[in-house]
Tab-separated table of C-alpha atoms in Angstrom:
chain	number	residue	atom	x	y	z
M	1	MET	CA	-43.776	237.252	-79.535
M	2	ALA	CA	-42.905	235.824	-82.278
M	3	ALA	CA	-45.524	232.123	-82.183
M	4	ALA	CA	-44.023	229.159	-82.572
M	5	PRO	CA	-43.024	227.604	-85.989
M	6	ALA	CA	-46.020	224.695	-86.761
M	7	ALA	CA	-44.506	221.686	-86.303
M	8	PRO	CA	-44.143	219.578	-90.078
M	9	PRO	CA	-47.436	216.817	-91.261
M	10	ALA	CA	-44.466	213.781	-90.408
M	11	ARG	CA	-43.610	215.173	-86.702
M	12	ARG	CA	-47.814	215.679	-86.078
M	13	LYS	CA	-48.848	212.339	-87.010
M	14	ARG	CA	-46.189	210.887	-84.881
M	15	ASN	CA	-47.316	212.714	-82.057
M	16	GLN	CA	-50.272	211.427	-82.335
M	17	ARG	CA	-49.237	208.221	-82.651
M	18	LEU	CA	-47.321	207.893	-79.206
M	19	SER	CA	-49.943	210.111	-77.159
M	20	LEU	CA	-52.464	207.531	-78.162
M	21	ALA	CA	-50.154	205.039	-77.787
M	22	LEU	CA	-49.580	206.022	-74.533
M	23	LEU	CA	-53.816	206.002	-73.535
M	24	ALA	CA	-53.850	202.450	-74.530
M	25	ALA	CA	-51.409	201.631	-72.011
M	26	VAL	CA	-52.279	203.463	-69.067
M	27	VAL	CA	-55.702	201.383	-69.849
M	28	LEU	CA	-54.430	198.286	-70.675
M	29	ALA	CA	-52.715	198.894	-66.360
M	30	ALA	CA	-56.063	200.276	-64.985
M	31	GLY	CA	-57.520	196.909	-66.257
M	32	VAL	CA	-54.633	194.543	-64.936
M	33	VAL	CA	-54.538	196.061	-61.973
M	34	THR	CA	-58.506	195.669	-61.694
M	35	HIS	CA	-58.593	192.077	-62.529
M	36	GLN	CA	-56.019	191.844	-59.622
M	37	LEU	CA	-58.057	193.298	-56.539
M	38	ARG	CA	-61.201	191.624	-58.118
M	39	THR	CA	-59.836	188.516	-57.997
M	40	ALA	CA	-57.286	188.541	-54.995
M	41	GLY	CA	-60.097	186.611	-52.083
M	42	GLY	CA	-58.183	183.389	-53.628
M	43	PRO	CA	-60.067	180.753	-54.542
M	44	ALA	CA	-63.334	181.067	-53.645
M	45	ALA	CA	-63.433	184.591	-55.332
M	46	ALA	CA	-62.169	183.144	-58.508
M	47	ARG	CA	-64.147	183.111	-61.866
M	48	THR	CA	-64.828	180.508	-64.039
M	49	VAL	CA	-64.878	183.191	-67.437
M	50	GLU	CA	-67.562	181.105	-71.170
M	51	SER	CA	-67.527	181.740	-74.410
M	52	GLY	CA	-65.077	185.246	-73.989
M	53	GLN	CA	-67.024	187.292	-71.531
M	54	ASP	CA	-65.506	188.493	-68.747
M	55	ARG	CA	-68.456	189.642	-66.791
M	56	LEU	CA	-70.768	186.831	-65.758
M	57	PRO	CA	-73.901	186.968	-63.450
M	58	PRO	CA	-72.589	185.317	-59.830
M	59	ALA	CA	-74.344	182.439	-59.806
M	60	ARG	CA	-72.232	181.093	-63.071
M	61	ALA	CA	-69.217	183.360	-62.023
M	62	ARG	CA	-68.211	180.823	-59.450
M	63	GLY	CA	-68.507	177.792	-60.897
M	64	LEU	CA	-68.060	174.636	-59.036
M	65	HIS	CA	-65.353	173.106	-57.659
M	66	TYR	CA	-64.408	168.992	-56.865
M	67	ASP	CA	-63.257	167.571	-53.802
M	68	ARG	CA	-61.721	164.145	-53.406
M	69	LEU	CA	-62.749	162.051	-49.917
M	70	ALA	CA	-61.645	158.078	-48.654
M	71	ASP	CA	-64.078	155.385	-47.290
M	72	PRO	CA	-65.726	155.340	-49.546
M	73	ALA	CA	-63.906	156.389	-51.718
M	74	ARG	CA	-65.753	159.735	-53.802
M	75	THR	CA	-65.822	162.577	-55.090
M	76	VAL	CA	-67.797	166.209	-53.653
M	77	VAL	CA	-69.131	168.532	-56.025
M	78	ARG	CA	-69.404	172.112	-54.487
M	79	ASP	CA	-69.810	175.840	-55.937
M	80	GLY	CA	-68.681	178.733	-55.399
M	81	SER	CA	-70.193	179.168	-51.680
M	82	GLY	CA	-68.762	175.523	-50.803
M	83	ALA	CA	-72.308	173.919	-50.436
M	84	VAL	CA	-72.200	170.550	-51.524
M	85	VAL	CA	-73.785	170.344	-54.277
M	86	ALA	CA	-73.603	166.346	-56.133
M	87	THR	CA	-72.025	163.509	-54.068
M	88	LEU	CA	-70.535	160.960	-56.475
M	89	THR	CA	-68.956	157.045	-55.100
M	90	ASP	CA	-66.721	155.637	-57.343
M	91	GLY	CA	-68.362	152.363	-58.867
M	92	ALA	CA	-71.371	153.390	-58.436
M	93	ARG	CA	-74.148	155.081	-60.047
M	94	THR	CA	-76.077	156.616	-57.688
M	95	ALA	CA	-75.524	160.100	-57.123
M	96	VAL	CA	-77.318	162.641	-53.847
M	97	LEU	CA	-77.707	165.648	-55.117
M	98	THR	CA	-78.165	169.037	-52.966
M	99	GLY	CA	-82.219	170.336	-53.430
M	100	PRO	CA	-84.738	171.711	-52.591
M	101	GLY	CA	-86.009	171.042	-48.982
M	102	ARG	CA	-89.447	168.449	-48.323
M	103	THR	CA	-90.060	166.695	-45.485
M	104	PHE	CA	-91.602	162.815	-45.977
M	105	THR	CA	-94.292	161.877	-43.501
M	106	GLU	CA	-96.287	158.075	-43.226
M	107	PRO	CA	-98.838	159.843	-40.225
M	108	ARG	CA	-100.571	156.270	-40.387
M	109	THR	CA	-97.904	154.184	-38.367
M	110	THR	CA	-95.301	156.880	-37.345
M	111	THR	CA	-95.350	160.427	-35.418
M	112	SER	CA	-92.073	161.074	-37.013
M	113	GLN	CA	-90.729	162.383	-40.151
M	114	VAL	CA	-87.565	163.401	-42.215
M	115	ILE	CA	-86.903	166.204	-43.724
M	116	THR	CA	-84.188	166.134	-46.689
M	117	ASP	CA	-82.900	168.702	-49.303
M	118	SER	CA	-81.641	165.129	-50.335
M	119	TRP	CA	-82.786	164.082	-54.282
M	120	VAL	CA	-81.337	160.669	-55.751
M	121	ARG	CA	-81.157	159.571	-59.218
M	122	LEU	CA	-78.729	157.644	-61.036
M	123	MET	CA	-76.806	158.328	-63.319
M	124	PRO	CA	-76.189	156.385	-66.626
M	125	ARG	CA	-72.744	155.127	-65.416
M	126	PRO	CA	-70.626	154.414	-62.512
M	127	TRP	CA	-68.278	157.032	-60.761
M	128	ALA	CA	-64.820	157.536	-61.647
M	129	ALA	CA	-62.251	160.268	-60.396
M	130	GLY	CA	-61.117	162.508	-63.223
M	131	GLN	CA	-65.298	161.894	-64.926
M	132	GLU	CA	-66.473	165.945	-64.299
M	133	ARG	CA	-64.359	166.547	-67.748
M	134	SER	CA	-66.254	163.786	-69.023
M	135	LYS	CA	-69.164	165.008	-71.711
M	136	TRP	CA	-71.439	162.423	-70.463
M	137	PHE	CA	-71.326	164.423	-66.580
M	138	ALA	CA	-71.418	167.666	-67.810
M	139	ASP	CA	-74.378	166.919	-70.040
M	140	TRP	CA	-76.337	164.423	-66.675
M	141	LEU	CA	-75.444	167.587	-63.961
M	142	ARG	CA	-76.501	169.808	-65.850
M	143	ALA	CA	-80.425	168.180	-66.845
M	144	HIS	CA	-80.292	166.453	-63.649
M	145	ARG	CA	-79.741	170.060	-60.831
M	146	GLY	CA	-82.671	171.416	-58.874
M	147	SER	CA	-84.595	169.017	-60.804
M	148	THR	CA	-88.087	168.913	-58.890
M	149	LYS	CA	-88.695	165.285	-60.499
M	150	PRO	CA	-89.860	162.559	-59.034
M	151	ASP	CA	-86.231	161.104	-58.062
M	152	VAL	CA	-85.846	157.156	-55.710
M	153	LEU	CA	-87.300	158.285	-52.640
M	154	ALA	CA	-90.213	159.827	-54.364
M	155	ALA	CA	-90.884	156.481	-56.315
M	156	ALA	CA	-90.102	154.265	-52.825
M	157	LEU	CA	-92.896	156.099	-51.268
M	158	GLN	CA	-95.724	155.922	-53.953
M	159	TYR	CA	-96.398	152.429	-52.879
M	160	ARG	CA	-97.367	152.998	-48.842
M	161	ALA	CA	-100.943	152.416	-47.239
M	162	GLY	CA	-103.342	155.134	-49.228
M	163	GLU	CA	-100.709	156.200	-52.161
M	164	LYS	CA	-102.991	157.274	-55.541
M	165	PRO	CA	-102.340	154.483	-58.277
M	166	LEU	CA	-100.640	156.015	-61.167
M	167	LYS	CA	-100.967	154.451	-64.260
M	168	ASP	CA	-98.768	154.524	-67.465
M	169	ALA	CA	-100.181	154.964	-71.684
M	170	LYS	CA	-100.677	151.129	-71.343
M	171	GLY	CA	-102.962	151.097	-68.783
M	172	VAL	CA	-100.247	149.897	-66.358
M	173	ARG	CA	-100.149	150.562	-62.322
M	174	TYR	CA	-97.028	151.710	-61.013
M	175	ALA	CA	-97.621	152.717	-58.458
M	176	GLY	CA	-100.006	153.362	-55.645
M	177	ALA	CA	-100.661	151.769	-52.244
M	178	ALA	CA	-99.544	147.967	-52.207
M	179	THR	CA	-99.525	144.971	-50.189
M	180	TYR	CA	-96.971	142.666	-48.958
M	181	GLY	CA	-97.671	139.501	-50.796
M	182	THR	CA	-97.657	135.604	-49.877
M	183	ALA	CA	-94.548	133.360	-49.928
M	184	GLY	CA	-94.071	130.026	-51.121
M	185	ASP	CA	-92.019	129.480	-54.472
M	186	ASP	CA	-92.828	131.280	-57.524
M	187	ASN	CA	-92.483	131.019	-60.977
M	188	ALA	CA	-89.086	132.261	-61.075
M	189	GLY	CA	-87.867	129.710	-59.110
M	190	THR	CA	-86.563	131.148	-56.346
M	191	THR	CA	-88.101	129.366	-52.986
M	192	ARG	CA	-89.060	131.505	-50.226
M	193	ALA	CA	-89.607	134.134	-52.131
M	194	SER	CA	-92.493	137.062	-51.221
M	195	SER	CA	-93.702	138.667	-54.448
M	196	ASP	CA	-91.532	140.567	-56.919
M	197	PHE	CA	-92.325	143.597	-58.921
M	198	TYR	CA	-93.952	141.770	-61.690
M	199	GLN	CA	-96.850	140.319	-59.005
M	200	TYR	CA	-97.387	143.820	-58.102
M	201	LEU	CA	-97.088	145.289	-62.108
M	202	GLY	CA	-99.278	142.378	-63.417
M	203	ILE	CA	-97.688	141.882	-66.690
M	204	PRO	CA	-94.915	139.686	-67.886
M	205	TRP	CA	-91.421	140.263	-67.760
M	206	THR	CA	-88.962	138.905	-70.049
M	207	PHE	CA	-84.826	138.968	-67.811
M	208	PRO	CA	-82.209	139.303	-69.802
M	209	ASP	CA	-81.035	135.485	-70.020
M	210	GLY	CA	-83.960	135.152	-72.416
M	211	ARG	CA	-86.531	133.751	-69.501
M	212	THR	CA	-90.100	135.154	-68.918
M	213	VAL	CA	-92.332	134.541	-65.355
M	214	HIS	CA	-95.697	135.619	-65.217
M	215	PRO	CA	-97.905	136.630	-63.082
M	216	ASP	CA	-100.124	135.554	-60.501
M	217	LYS	CA	-102.903	137.121	-60.927
M	218	ALA	CA	-103.658	136.246	-56.734
M	219	ARG	CA	-100.705	138.407	-56.618
M	220	TYR	CA	-101.165	141.013	-58.205
M	221	GLY	CA	-100.810	144.424	-56.418
M	222	THR	CA	-98.395	143.291	-54.003
M	223	VAL	CA	-94.486	142.768	-52.906
M	224	GLY	CA	-91.869	141.341	-50.954
M	225	PRO	CA	-88.571	143.350	-48.861
M	226	SER	CA	-86.247	142.232	-52.374
M	227	GLY	CA	-89.310	142.431	-54.781
M	228	PHE	CA	-89.728	146.867	-53.743
M	229	VAL	CA	-86.391	147.299	-54.121
M	230	ARG	CA	-86.722	145.752	-58.135
M	231	LEU	CA	-88.770	147.939	-58.015
M	232	VAL	CA	-88.055	150.796	-57.698
M	233	TYR	CA	-85.045	150.318	-58.542
M	234	GLY	CA	-85.132	148.247	-61.107
M	235	TYR	CA	-88.536	148.616	-63.491
M	236	ARG	CA	-88.468	152.206	-62.348
M	237	GLU	CA	-85.554	153.855	-61.751
M	238	GLY	CA	-84.137	151.908	-64.941
M	239	TYR	CA	-81.229	149.795	-62.946
M	240	PRO	CA	-80.742	146.263	-64.681
M	241	LEU	CA	-82.208	142.779	-63.103
M	242	LEU	CA	-81.987	139.399	-63.072
M	243	GLY	CA	-84.234	137.169	-62.948
M	244	ARG	CA	-82.642	134.516	-59.874
M	245	ASP	CA	-79.984	134.712	-57.747
M	246	ASP	CA	-76.806	135.000	-59.891
M	247	LYS	CA	-74.218	136.414	-60.632
M	248	GLY	CA	-73.764	139.367	-62.898
M	249	PRO	CA	-74.650	142.997	-64.030
M	250	GLY	CA	-77.710	143.458	-62.127
M	251	LEU	CA	-79.958	143.214	-59.206
M	252	PRO	CA	-80.400	139.346	-57.956
M	253	ARG	CA	-83.637	137.798	-56.692
M	254	THR	CA	-83.193	137.655	-53.019
M	255	ALA	CA	-82.286	140.342	-50.371
M	256	ASP	CA	-79.366	137.347	-49.429
M	257	ALA	CA	-77.679	137.351	-52.586
M	258	MET	CA	-78.204	141.821	-53.332
M	259	ALA	CA	-76.096	141.924	-50.465
M	260	THR	CA	-73.664	138.974	-50.780
M	261	GLN	CA	-73.152	138.998	-54.154
M	262	GLY	CA	-74.764	140.995	-56.404
M	263	PRO	CA	-74.141	145.030	-57.497
M	264	GLY	CA	-72.787	148.377	-55.915
M	265	VAL	CA	-69.999	149.556	-53.151
M	266	PRO	CA	-69.921	147.828	-49.758
M	267	VAL	CA	-70.272	151.239	-46.906
M	268	LEU	CA	-71.489	148.637	-44.237
M	269	ARG	CA	-70.723	145.843	-42.790
M	270	GLY	CA	-71.829	144.602	-39.254
M	271	THR	CA	-74.555	146.330	-37.060
M	272	GLY	CA	-74.505	149.383	-37.234
M	273	THR	CA	-72.104	151.383	-34.694
M	274	PRO	CA	-73.399	155.106	-34.942
M	275	ALA	CA	-70.018	155.207	-37.125
M	276	ALA	CA	-71.386	153.191	-39.477
M	277	LEU	CA	-73.562	154.577	-39.983
M	278	SER	CA	-72.705	158.476	-40.447
M	279	ARG	CA	-70.987	156.651	-43.591
M	280	LEU	CA	-74.355	155.775	-45.333
M	281	GLN	CA	-76.419	158.580	-47.334
M	282	PRO	CA	-79.901	158.893	-48.537
M	283	GLY	CA	-80.884	156.212	-51.185
M	284	ASP	CA	-78.795	153.301	-49.755
M	285	LEU	CA	-79.684	149.334	-49.763
M	286	VAL	CA	-79.640	148.091	-45.730
M	287	PHE	CA	-79.983	144.828	-44.878
M	288	PHE	CA	-81.098	142.698	-41.778
M	289	ALA	CA	-81.221	139.209	-41.198
M	290	THR	CA	-84.466	139.011	-39.027
M	291	ALA	CA	-85.420	135.541	-38.857
M	292	GLY	CA	-83.386	134.228	-36.991
M	293	ARG	CA	-82.692	131.909	-39.378
M	294	GLN	CA	-79.530	128.993	-38.600
M	295	ASP	CA	-78.374	129.432	-41.866
M	296	HIS	CA	-77.691	133.320	-41.909
M	297	ARG	CA	-79.000	134.670	-44.654
M	298	LEU	CA	-80.261	138.173	-44.818
M	299	ASP	CA	-83.930	137.833	-45.232
M	300	GLN	CA	-84.754	141.565	-45.875
M	301	VAL	CA	-83.823	144.910	-47.927
M	302	GLY	CA	-84.745	148.156	-47.725
M	303	ILE	CA	-83.911	151.668	-48.896
M	304	TYR	CA	-82.337	154.081	-46.405
M	305	LEU	CA	-84.253	157.491	-46.733
M	306	GLY	CA	-81.684	160.317	-43.944
M	307	LEU	CA	-81.984	161.687	-40.560
M	308	ASP	CA	-85.692	162.292	-38.996
M	309	ASP	CA	-86.976	164.987	-37.527
M	310	ASP	CA	-85.148	163.658	-34.388
M	311	GLY	CA	-81.989	162.630	-35.579
M	312	HIS	CA	-82.670	158.720	-35.854
M	313	PRO	CA	-81.656	156.723	-39.355
M	314	ARG	CA	-84.589	155.617	-41.314
M	315	PHE	CA	-85.237	153.168	-43.957
M	316	VAL	CA	-88.354	152.186	-46.720
M	317	SER	CA	-89.284	148.801	-46.907
M	318	SER	CA	-91.971	146.281	-47.560
M	319	ARG	CA	-92.796	144.354	-44.654
M	320	ALA	CA	-94.929	141.270	-43.735
M	321	SER	CA	-95.871	142.411	-40.164
M	322	ALA	CA	-96.882	146.129	-41.800
M	323	GLY	CA	-98.730	144.721	-44.522
M	324	GLY	CA	-96.224	146.814	-47.476
M	325	PRO	CA	-94.366	149.499	-47.743
M	326	THR	CA	-93.545	151.951	-45.287
M	327	PHE	CA	-90.610	153.699	-43.514
M	328	GLY	CA	-93.141	153.839	-40.245
M	329	ASP	CA	-92.906	151.897	-36.829
M	330	HIS	CA	-96.398	149.045	-37.164
M	331	GLY	CA	-94.024	145.654	-36.419
M	332	GLY	CA	-91.306	147.002	-35.223
M	333	SER	CA	-89.523	150.374	-35.135
M	334	ALA	CA	-87.978	151.842	-38.661
M	335	ARG	CA	-84.754	153.145	-36.614
M	336	LEU	CA	-81.349	151.958	-37.986
M	337	ASP	CA	-79.915	152.935	-34.817
M	338	GLY	CA	-81.087	151.727	-30.621
M	339	ASN	CA	-82.540	148.340	-29.157
M	340	GLY	CA	-85.557	147.872	-32.308
M	341	LEU	CA	-85.521	145.022	-34.379
M	342	TYR	CA	-83.940	146.632	-37.656
M	343	ALA	CA	-81.028	147.846	-35.927
M	344	LYS	CA	-79.948	144.795	-34.231
M	345	GLY	CA	-80.662	143.002	-37.429
M	346	LEU	CA	-78.852	145.290	-39.803
M	347	ARG	CA	-75.837	143.144	-41.103
M	348	ALA	CA	-74.806	145.431	-44.474
M	349	ALA	CA	-75.171	148.896	-47.281
M	350	LYS	CA	-73.992	149.461	-50.238
M	351	ARG	CA	-74.167	152.153	-52.690
M	352	LEU	CA	-75.582	150.558	-56.211
């Protein structure tokens, strides 16, 4: 049989182009089907594609999800598996991030221990819905997610009895065992106030209104309830401080002023019921009336730590009965539930 005549060169080139186009279409269709199969699992299986890459390591591919909750209004950040990454409350700078688990103990004063994976840190500005799209938050979360640098809770526990002194480059002792100190007038102009943070530090301090206060040498290393909170949140963490019980963008001098006119988001009012106590998160300020004052002023403030190993909510504060900062039970149970002095005296809580 005679061989078929060869196709003209122009026809051969046209057939080659058609074959290549058909092959490309088949490959593209296969890719689309494969991508659809990979993402058919719904939102939890959806991937975040970055920098034009179609394949990312699983930890990056899952991305983050931002859920809105109420009472108080807040944003809960979750990873692709649904695990909580951070809790951010509207109007508050305090953020609670999930990190490595740790255990807080104080065997001198209690057999209870607090086991937690909560790390409390201050954001540079108060949170508001939608700020997850801002650059400042992306940078902040990237810097602090998974960090094990000392946080608010770690700093608060550096003043218990037996803690070793820590000094900065200028020789100022900024942490280490503190005692309660004496009550009376101080040169900040506030009466009936125990030692403020600068008494513990032993350094003069100038407040935003321009007034400078000087420490009493006899009070070096001492700190009272409100001074303890100001030492931890103010001096250590950088939250603004006021010199007196004034209204303004900072923590006032006394516990009563912090609760009634100071900054922060109210999360509890009145004696704590189990439902109310469940609203607390680590780092919240808790306020008490324990002295039976007729003017109903609040005389104690502490920092909420979380649940102990028996499921009871605990806080750390500087107490006269315990001789200084503690979350133990010397001089009264440090639980916020039950019938103890502080459970009965609990009156309010705020989130800075």
